[in-house]
mmCIF file of C-alpha atoms in Angstrom:
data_model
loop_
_atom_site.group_PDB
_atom_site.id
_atom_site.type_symbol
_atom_site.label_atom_id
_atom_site.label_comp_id
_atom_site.label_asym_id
_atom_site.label_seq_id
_atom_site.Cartn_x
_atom_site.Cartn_y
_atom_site.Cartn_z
ATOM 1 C CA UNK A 1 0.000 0.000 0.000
ATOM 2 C CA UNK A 2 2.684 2.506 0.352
ATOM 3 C CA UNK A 3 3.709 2.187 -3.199
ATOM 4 C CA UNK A 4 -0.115 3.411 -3.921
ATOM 5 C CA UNK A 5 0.158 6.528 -1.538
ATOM 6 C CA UNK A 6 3.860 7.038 -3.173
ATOM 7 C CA UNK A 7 2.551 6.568 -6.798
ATOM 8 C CA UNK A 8 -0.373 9.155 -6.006
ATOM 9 C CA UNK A 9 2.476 11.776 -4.215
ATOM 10 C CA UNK A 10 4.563 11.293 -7.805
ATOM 11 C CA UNK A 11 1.188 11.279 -9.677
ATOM 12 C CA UNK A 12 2.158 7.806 -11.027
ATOM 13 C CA UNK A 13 0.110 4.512 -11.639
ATOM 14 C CA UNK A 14 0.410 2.100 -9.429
ATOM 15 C CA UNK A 15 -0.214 -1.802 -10.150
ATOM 16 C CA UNK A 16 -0.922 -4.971 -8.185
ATOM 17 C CA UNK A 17 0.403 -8.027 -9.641
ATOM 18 C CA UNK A 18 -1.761 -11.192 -8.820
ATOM 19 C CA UNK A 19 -2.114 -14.713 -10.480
ATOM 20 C CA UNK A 20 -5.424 -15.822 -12.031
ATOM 21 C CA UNK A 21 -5.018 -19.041 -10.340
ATOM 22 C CA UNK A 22 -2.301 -20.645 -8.470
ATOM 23 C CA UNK A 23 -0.542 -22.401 -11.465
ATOM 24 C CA UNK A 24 2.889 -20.379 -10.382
ATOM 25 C CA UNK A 25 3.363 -22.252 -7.380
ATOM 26 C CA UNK A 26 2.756 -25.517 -8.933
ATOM 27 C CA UNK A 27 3.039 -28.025 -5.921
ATOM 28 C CA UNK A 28 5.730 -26.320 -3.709
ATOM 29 C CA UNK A 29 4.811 -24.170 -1.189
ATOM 30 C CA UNK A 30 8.009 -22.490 -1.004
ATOM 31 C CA UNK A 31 7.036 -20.521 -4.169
ATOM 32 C CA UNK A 32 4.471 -18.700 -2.468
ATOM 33 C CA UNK A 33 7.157 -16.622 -0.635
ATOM 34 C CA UNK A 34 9.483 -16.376 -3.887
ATOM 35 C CA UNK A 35 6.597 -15.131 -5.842
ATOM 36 C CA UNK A 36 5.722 -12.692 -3.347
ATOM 37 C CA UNK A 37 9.262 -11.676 -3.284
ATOM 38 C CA UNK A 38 9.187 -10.832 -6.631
ATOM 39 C CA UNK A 39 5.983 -8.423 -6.178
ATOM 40 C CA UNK A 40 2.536 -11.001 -6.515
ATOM 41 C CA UNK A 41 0.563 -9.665 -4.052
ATOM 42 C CA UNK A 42 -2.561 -11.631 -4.549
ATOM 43 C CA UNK A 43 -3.522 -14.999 -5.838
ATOM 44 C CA UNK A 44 -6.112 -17.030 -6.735
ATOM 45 C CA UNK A 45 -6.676 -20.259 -5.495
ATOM 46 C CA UNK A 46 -8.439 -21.437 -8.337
ATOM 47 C CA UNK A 47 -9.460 -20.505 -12.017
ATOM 48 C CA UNK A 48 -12.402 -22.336 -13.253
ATOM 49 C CA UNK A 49 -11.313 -25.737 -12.838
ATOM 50 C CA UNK A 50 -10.083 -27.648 -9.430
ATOM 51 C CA UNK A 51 -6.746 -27.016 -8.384
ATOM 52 C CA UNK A 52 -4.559 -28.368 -6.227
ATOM 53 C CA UNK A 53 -5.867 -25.668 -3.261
ATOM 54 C CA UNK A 54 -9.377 -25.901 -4.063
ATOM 55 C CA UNK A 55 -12.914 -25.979 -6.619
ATOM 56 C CA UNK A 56 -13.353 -23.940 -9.296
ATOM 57 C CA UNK A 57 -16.937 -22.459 -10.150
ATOM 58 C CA UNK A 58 -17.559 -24.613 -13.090
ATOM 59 C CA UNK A 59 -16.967 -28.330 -11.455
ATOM 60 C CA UNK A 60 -19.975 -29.915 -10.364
ATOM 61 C CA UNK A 61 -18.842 -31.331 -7.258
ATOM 62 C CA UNK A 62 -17.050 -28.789 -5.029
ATOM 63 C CA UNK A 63 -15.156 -30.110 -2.382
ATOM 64 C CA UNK A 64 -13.945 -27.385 -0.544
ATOM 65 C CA UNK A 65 -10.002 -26.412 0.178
ATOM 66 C CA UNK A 66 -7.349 -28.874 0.159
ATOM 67 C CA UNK A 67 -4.879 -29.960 2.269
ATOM 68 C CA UNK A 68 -2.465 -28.074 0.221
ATOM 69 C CA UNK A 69 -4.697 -25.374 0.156
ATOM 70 C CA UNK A 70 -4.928 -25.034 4.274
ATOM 71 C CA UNK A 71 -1.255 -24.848 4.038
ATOM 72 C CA UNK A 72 -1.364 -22.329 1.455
ATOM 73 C CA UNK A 73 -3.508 -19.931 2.754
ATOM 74 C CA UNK A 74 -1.430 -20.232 5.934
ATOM 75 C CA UNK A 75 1.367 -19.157 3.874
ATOM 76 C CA UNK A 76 -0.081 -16.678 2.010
ATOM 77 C CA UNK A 77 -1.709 -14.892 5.076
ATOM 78 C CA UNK A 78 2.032 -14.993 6.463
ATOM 79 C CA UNK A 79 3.872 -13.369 4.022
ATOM 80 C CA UNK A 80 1.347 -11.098 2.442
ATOM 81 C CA UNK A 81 -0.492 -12.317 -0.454
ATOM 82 C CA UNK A 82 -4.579 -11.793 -0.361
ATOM 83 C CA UNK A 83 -6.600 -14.710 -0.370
ATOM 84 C CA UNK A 84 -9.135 -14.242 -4.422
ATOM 85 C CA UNK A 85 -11.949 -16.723 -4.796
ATOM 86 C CA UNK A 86 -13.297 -14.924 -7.030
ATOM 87 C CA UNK A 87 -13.699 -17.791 -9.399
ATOM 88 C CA UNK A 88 -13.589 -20.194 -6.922
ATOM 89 C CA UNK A 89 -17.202 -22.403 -6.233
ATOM 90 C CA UNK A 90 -18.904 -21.547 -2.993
ATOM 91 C CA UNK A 91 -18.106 -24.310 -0.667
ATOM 92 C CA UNK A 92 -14.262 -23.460 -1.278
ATOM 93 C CA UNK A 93 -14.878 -20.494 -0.576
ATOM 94 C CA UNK A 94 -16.553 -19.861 2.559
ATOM 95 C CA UNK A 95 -14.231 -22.648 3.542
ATOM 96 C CA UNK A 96 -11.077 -20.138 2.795
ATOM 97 C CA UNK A 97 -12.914 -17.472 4.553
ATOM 98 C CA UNK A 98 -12.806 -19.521 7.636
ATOM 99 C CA UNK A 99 -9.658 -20.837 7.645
ATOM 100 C CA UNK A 100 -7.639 -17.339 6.792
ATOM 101 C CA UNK A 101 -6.662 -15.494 9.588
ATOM 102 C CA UNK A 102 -7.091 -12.373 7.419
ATOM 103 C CA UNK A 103 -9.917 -10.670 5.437
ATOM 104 C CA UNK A 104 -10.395 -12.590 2.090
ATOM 105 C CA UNK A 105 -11.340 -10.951 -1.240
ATOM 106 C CA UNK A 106 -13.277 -11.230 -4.366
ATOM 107 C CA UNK A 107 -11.916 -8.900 -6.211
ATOM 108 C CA UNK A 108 -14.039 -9.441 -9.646
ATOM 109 C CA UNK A 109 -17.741 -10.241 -9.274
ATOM 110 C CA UNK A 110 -21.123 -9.516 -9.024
ATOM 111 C CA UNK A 111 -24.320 -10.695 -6.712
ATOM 112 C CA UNK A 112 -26.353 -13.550 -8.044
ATOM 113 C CA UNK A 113 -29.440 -11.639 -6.812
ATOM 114 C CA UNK A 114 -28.934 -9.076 -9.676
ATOM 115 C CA UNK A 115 -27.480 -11.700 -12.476
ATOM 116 C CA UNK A 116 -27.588 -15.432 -12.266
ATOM 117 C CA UNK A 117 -24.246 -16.913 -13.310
ATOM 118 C CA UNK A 118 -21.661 -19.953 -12.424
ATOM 119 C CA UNK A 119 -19.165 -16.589 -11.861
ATOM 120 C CA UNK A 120 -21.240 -14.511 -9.457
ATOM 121 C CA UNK A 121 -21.985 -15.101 -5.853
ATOM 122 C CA UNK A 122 -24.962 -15.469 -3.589
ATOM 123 C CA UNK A 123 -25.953 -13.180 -1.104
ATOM 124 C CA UNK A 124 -25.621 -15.534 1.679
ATOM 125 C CA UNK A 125 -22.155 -15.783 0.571
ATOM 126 C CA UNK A 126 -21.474 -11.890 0.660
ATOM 127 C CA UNK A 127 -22.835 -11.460 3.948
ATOM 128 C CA UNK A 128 -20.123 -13.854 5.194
ATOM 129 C CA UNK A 129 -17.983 -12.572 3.232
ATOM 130 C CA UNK A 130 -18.502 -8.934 4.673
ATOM 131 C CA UNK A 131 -19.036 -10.087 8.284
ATOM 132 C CA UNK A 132 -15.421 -11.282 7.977
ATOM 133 C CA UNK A 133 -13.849 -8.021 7.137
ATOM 134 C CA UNK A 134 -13.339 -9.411 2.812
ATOM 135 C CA UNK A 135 -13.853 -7.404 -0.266
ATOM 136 C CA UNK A 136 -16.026 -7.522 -3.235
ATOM 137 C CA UNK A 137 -15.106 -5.871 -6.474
ATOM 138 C CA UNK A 138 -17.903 -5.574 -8.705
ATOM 139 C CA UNK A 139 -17.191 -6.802 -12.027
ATOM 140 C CA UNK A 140 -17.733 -4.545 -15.439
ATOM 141 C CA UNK A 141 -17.169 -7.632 -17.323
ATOM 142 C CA UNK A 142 -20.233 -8.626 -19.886
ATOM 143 C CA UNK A 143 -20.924 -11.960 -19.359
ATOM 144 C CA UNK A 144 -21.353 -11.045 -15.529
ATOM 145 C CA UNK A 145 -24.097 -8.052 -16.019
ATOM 146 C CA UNK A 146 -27.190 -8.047 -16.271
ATOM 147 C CA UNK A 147 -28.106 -7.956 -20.157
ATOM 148 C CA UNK A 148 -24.582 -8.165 -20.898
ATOM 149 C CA UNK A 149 -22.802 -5.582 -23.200
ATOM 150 C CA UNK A 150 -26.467 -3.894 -23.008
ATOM 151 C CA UNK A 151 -26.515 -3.424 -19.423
ATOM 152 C CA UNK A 152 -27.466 0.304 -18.113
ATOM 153 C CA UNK A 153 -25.481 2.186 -15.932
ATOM 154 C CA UNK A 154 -28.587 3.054 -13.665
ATOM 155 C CA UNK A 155 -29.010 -0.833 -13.375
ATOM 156 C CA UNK A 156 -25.499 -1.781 -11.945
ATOM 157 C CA UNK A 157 -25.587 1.310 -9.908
ATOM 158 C CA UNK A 158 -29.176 0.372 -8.365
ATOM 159 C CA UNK A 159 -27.210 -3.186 -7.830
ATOM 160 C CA UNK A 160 -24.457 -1.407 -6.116
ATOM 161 C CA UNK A 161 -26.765 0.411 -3.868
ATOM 162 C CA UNK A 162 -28.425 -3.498 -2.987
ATOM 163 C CA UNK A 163 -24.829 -4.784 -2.445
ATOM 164 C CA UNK A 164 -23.768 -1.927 0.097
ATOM 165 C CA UNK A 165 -26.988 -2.254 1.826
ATOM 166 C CA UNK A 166 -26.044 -6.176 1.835
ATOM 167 C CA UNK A 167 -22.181 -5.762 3.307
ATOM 168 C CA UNK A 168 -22.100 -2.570 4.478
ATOM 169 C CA UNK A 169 -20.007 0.253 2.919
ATOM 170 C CA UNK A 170 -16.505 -0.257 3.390
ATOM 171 C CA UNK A 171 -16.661 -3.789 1.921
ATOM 172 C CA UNK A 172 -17.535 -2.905 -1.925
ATOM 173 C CA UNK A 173 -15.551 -1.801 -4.870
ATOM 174 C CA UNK A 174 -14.863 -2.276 -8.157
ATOM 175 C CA UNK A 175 -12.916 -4.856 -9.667
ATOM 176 C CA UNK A 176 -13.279 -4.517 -13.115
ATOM 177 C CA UNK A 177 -11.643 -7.523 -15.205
ATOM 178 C CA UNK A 178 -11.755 -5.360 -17.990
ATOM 179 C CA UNK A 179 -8.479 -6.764 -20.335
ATOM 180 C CA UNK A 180 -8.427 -3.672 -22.019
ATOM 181 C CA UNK A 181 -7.189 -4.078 -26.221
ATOM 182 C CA UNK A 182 -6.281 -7.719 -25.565
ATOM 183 C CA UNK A 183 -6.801 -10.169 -28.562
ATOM 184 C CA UNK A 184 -9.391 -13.286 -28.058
ATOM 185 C CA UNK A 185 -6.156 -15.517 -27.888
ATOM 186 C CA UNK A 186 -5.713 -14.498 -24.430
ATOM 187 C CA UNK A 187 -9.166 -15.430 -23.201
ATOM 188 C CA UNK A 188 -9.218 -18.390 -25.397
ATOM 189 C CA UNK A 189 -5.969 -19.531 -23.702
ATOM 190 C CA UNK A 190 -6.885 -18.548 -20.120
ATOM 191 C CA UNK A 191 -10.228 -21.553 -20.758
ATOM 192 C CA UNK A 192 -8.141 -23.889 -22.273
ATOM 193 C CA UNK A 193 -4.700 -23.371 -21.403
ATOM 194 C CA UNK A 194 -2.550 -26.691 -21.703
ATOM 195 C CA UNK A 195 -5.501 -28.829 -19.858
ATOM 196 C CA UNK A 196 -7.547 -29.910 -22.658
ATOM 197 C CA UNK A 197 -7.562 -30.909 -26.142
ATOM 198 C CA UNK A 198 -11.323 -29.720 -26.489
ATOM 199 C CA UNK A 199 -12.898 -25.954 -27.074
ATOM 200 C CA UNK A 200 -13.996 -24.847 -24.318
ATOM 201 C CA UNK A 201 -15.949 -21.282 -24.660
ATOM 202 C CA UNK A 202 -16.320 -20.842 -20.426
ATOM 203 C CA UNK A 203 -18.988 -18.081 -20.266
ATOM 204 C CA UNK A 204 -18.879 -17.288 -23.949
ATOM 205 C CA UNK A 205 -20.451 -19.674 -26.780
ATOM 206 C CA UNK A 206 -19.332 -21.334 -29.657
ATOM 207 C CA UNK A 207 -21.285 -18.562 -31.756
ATOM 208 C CA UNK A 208 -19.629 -15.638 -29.652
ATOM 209 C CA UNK A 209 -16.456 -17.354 -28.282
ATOM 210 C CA UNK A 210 -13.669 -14.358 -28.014
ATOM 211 C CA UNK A 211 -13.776 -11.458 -25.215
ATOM 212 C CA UNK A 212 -17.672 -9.735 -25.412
ATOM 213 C CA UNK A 213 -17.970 -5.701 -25.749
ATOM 214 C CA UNK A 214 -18.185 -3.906 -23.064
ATOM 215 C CA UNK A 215 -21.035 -1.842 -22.190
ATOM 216 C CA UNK A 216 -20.495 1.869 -23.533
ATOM 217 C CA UNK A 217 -20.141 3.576 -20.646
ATOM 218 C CA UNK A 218 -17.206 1.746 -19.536
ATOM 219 C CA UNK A 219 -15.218 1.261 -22.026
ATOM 220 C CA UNK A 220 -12.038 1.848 -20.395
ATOM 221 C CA UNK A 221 -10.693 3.225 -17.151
ATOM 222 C CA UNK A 222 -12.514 6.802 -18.175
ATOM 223 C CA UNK A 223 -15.703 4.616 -17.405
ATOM 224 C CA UNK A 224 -15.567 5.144 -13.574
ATOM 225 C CA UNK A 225 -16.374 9.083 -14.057
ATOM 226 C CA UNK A 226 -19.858 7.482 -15.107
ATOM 227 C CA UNK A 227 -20.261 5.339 -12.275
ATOM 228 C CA UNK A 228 -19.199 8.861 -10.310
ATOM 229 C CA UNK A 229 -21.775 10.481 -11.623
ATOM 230 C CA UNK A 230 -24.602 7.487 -11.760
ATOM 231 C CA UNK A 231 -23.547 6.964 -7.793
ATOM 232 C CA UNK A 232 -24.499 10.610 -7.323
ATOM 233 C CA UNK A 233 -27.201 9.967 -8.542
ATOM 234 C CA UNK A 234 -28.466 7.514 -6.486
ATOM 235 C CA UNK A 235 -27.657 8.967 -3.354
ATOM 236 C CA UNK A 236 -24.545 7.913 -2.446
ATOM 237 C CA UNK A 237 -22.391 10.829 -0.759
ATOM 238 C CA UNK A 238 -18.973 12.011 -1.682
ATOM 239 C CA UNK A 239 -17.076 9.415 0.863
ATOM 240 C CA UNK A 240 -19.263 6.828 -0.005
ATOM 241 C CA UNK A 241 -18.526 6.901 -3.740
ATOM 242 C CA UNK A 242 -14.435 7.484 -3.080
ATOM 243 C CA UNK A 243 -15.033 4.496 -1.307
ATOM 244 C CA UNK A 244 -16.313 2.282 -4.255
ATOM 245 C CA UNK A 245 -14.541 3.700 -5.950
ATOM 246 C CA UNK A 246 -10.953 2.786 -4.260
ATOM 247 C CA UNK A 247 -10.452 3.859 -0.844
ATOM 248 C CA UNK A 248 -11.828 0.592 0.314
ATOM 249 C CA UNK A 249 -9.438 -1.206 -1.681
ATOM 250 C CA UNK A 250 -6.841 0.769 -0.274
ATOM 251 C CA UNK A 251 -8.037 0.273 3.229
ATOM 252 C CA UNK A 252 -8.525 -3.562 2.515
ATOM 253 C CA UNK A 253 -4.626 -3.807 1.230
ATOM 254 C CA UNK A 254 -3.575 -1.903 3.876
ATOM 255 C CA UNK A 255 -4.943 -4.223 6.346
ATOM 256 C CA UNK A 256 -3.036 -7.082 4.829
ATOM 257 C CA UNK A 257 0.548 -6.424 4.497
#
């Protein structure tokens, strides 16, 4: 975190590095220091699939954290890394949020009460989620909004209101998995990667199989002056929406390392 107040002082960007799921520490938990060493500061326990640590959103059966994966949240609390479930299934993880002796995140999803999909999370999920000190980032991704790349502003804003009235203020953000001029090879790779031989089109389709458009008013990082304004809009105060809008993730990070 002091590398974000320092970037801000220098009017720099800061960035987080993190792993989309914990394929760089293979089966040795000595890489979980090394990698944070060499600046990951938050990791995924799981993409999709089941992983060594724990279940992925899109197995059938979930069956919770691992052995490994006690041992490597353990770790990770230790030396700094933040606990991501965000595409883990739901067993794993309210089973990580018990077992880390720090605050867990999501950092890219939305409620299941607003959109119903394998990536987005129930509410009896959030609450524990909240009631644990963890974060949510709301996702700006397509295939996890409501109507997709047609999804109004006013509607996720209404569904940030719901969320914040869910887990309180100072456990929401935005986490917006937006891969920003990226060619469909990269998604394509990140559903297939060197595990199967088959297509597999995760949330897209074999008709629209590549990354979807994003809705036009967030099209890029300029996007969050619209959710500014839209917050306004709804109510929200001044605090409230530099909360959303990052304070909380700074607060969150803060309380980690």
């Amino acid at each position: 975190y002091n590398d974000i107040t320092k970037a801000k002082e220098e009017n720099k960007t800061a960035i987080f590095f993190g792993f989309q799921n914990c394929s760089p520490i293979e089966d040795d938990i000595g890489l979980i220091e090394k990698v944070h060493s060499q600046g990951c500061r938050f990791m995924q326990l799981t993409y999709n699939n089941q992983s060594l640590l724990a279940t992925g959103c899109y197995e059938k059966n979930d069956s919770g954290v691992t052995n490994f994966g006690k041992e490597a949240i353990k770790e990770m609390n230790r030396v700094g890394i933040v606990v991501d479930m965000s595409h883990s299934a739901e067993k794993s993880t309210l089973d990580a949020i018990e077992i880390s002796q720090k605050p867990i995140a999501i950092t890219h999803a939305n409620p299941t009460f607003w959109f119903e999909a394998k990536r987005n999370k129930s509410t009896e999920l959030l609450k524990v989620l909240s009631d644990s000190g963890g974060m949510l980032g709301l996702s700006l991704y397509a295939h996890h909004l409501k109507d997709g790349t047609n999804c109004k502003i006013e509607s996720f804003c209404e569904m940030v209101a719901r969320t914040v009235e869910i887990m309180g203020i100072d456990n929401v953000g935005i986490g917006s998995d937006l891969c920003l001029n990226q060619p469909d090879s990269v998604v394509e790779w990140m559903r297939n990667g060197t595990w199967s031989k088959s297509k597999i089109f995760g949330e897209g389709s074999k008709d629209k199989p590549g990354f979807p458009k994003q809705p036009d008013w967030f099209l890029d990082a300029r996007g969050f002056n619209n959710i500014n304004t839209e917050l306004k809009n709804k109510g929200f105060h001044e605090e409230e929406i530099n909360k959303i809008l990052g304070n909380n993730w700074f607060n969150f990070y803060k309380g980690i390392n």
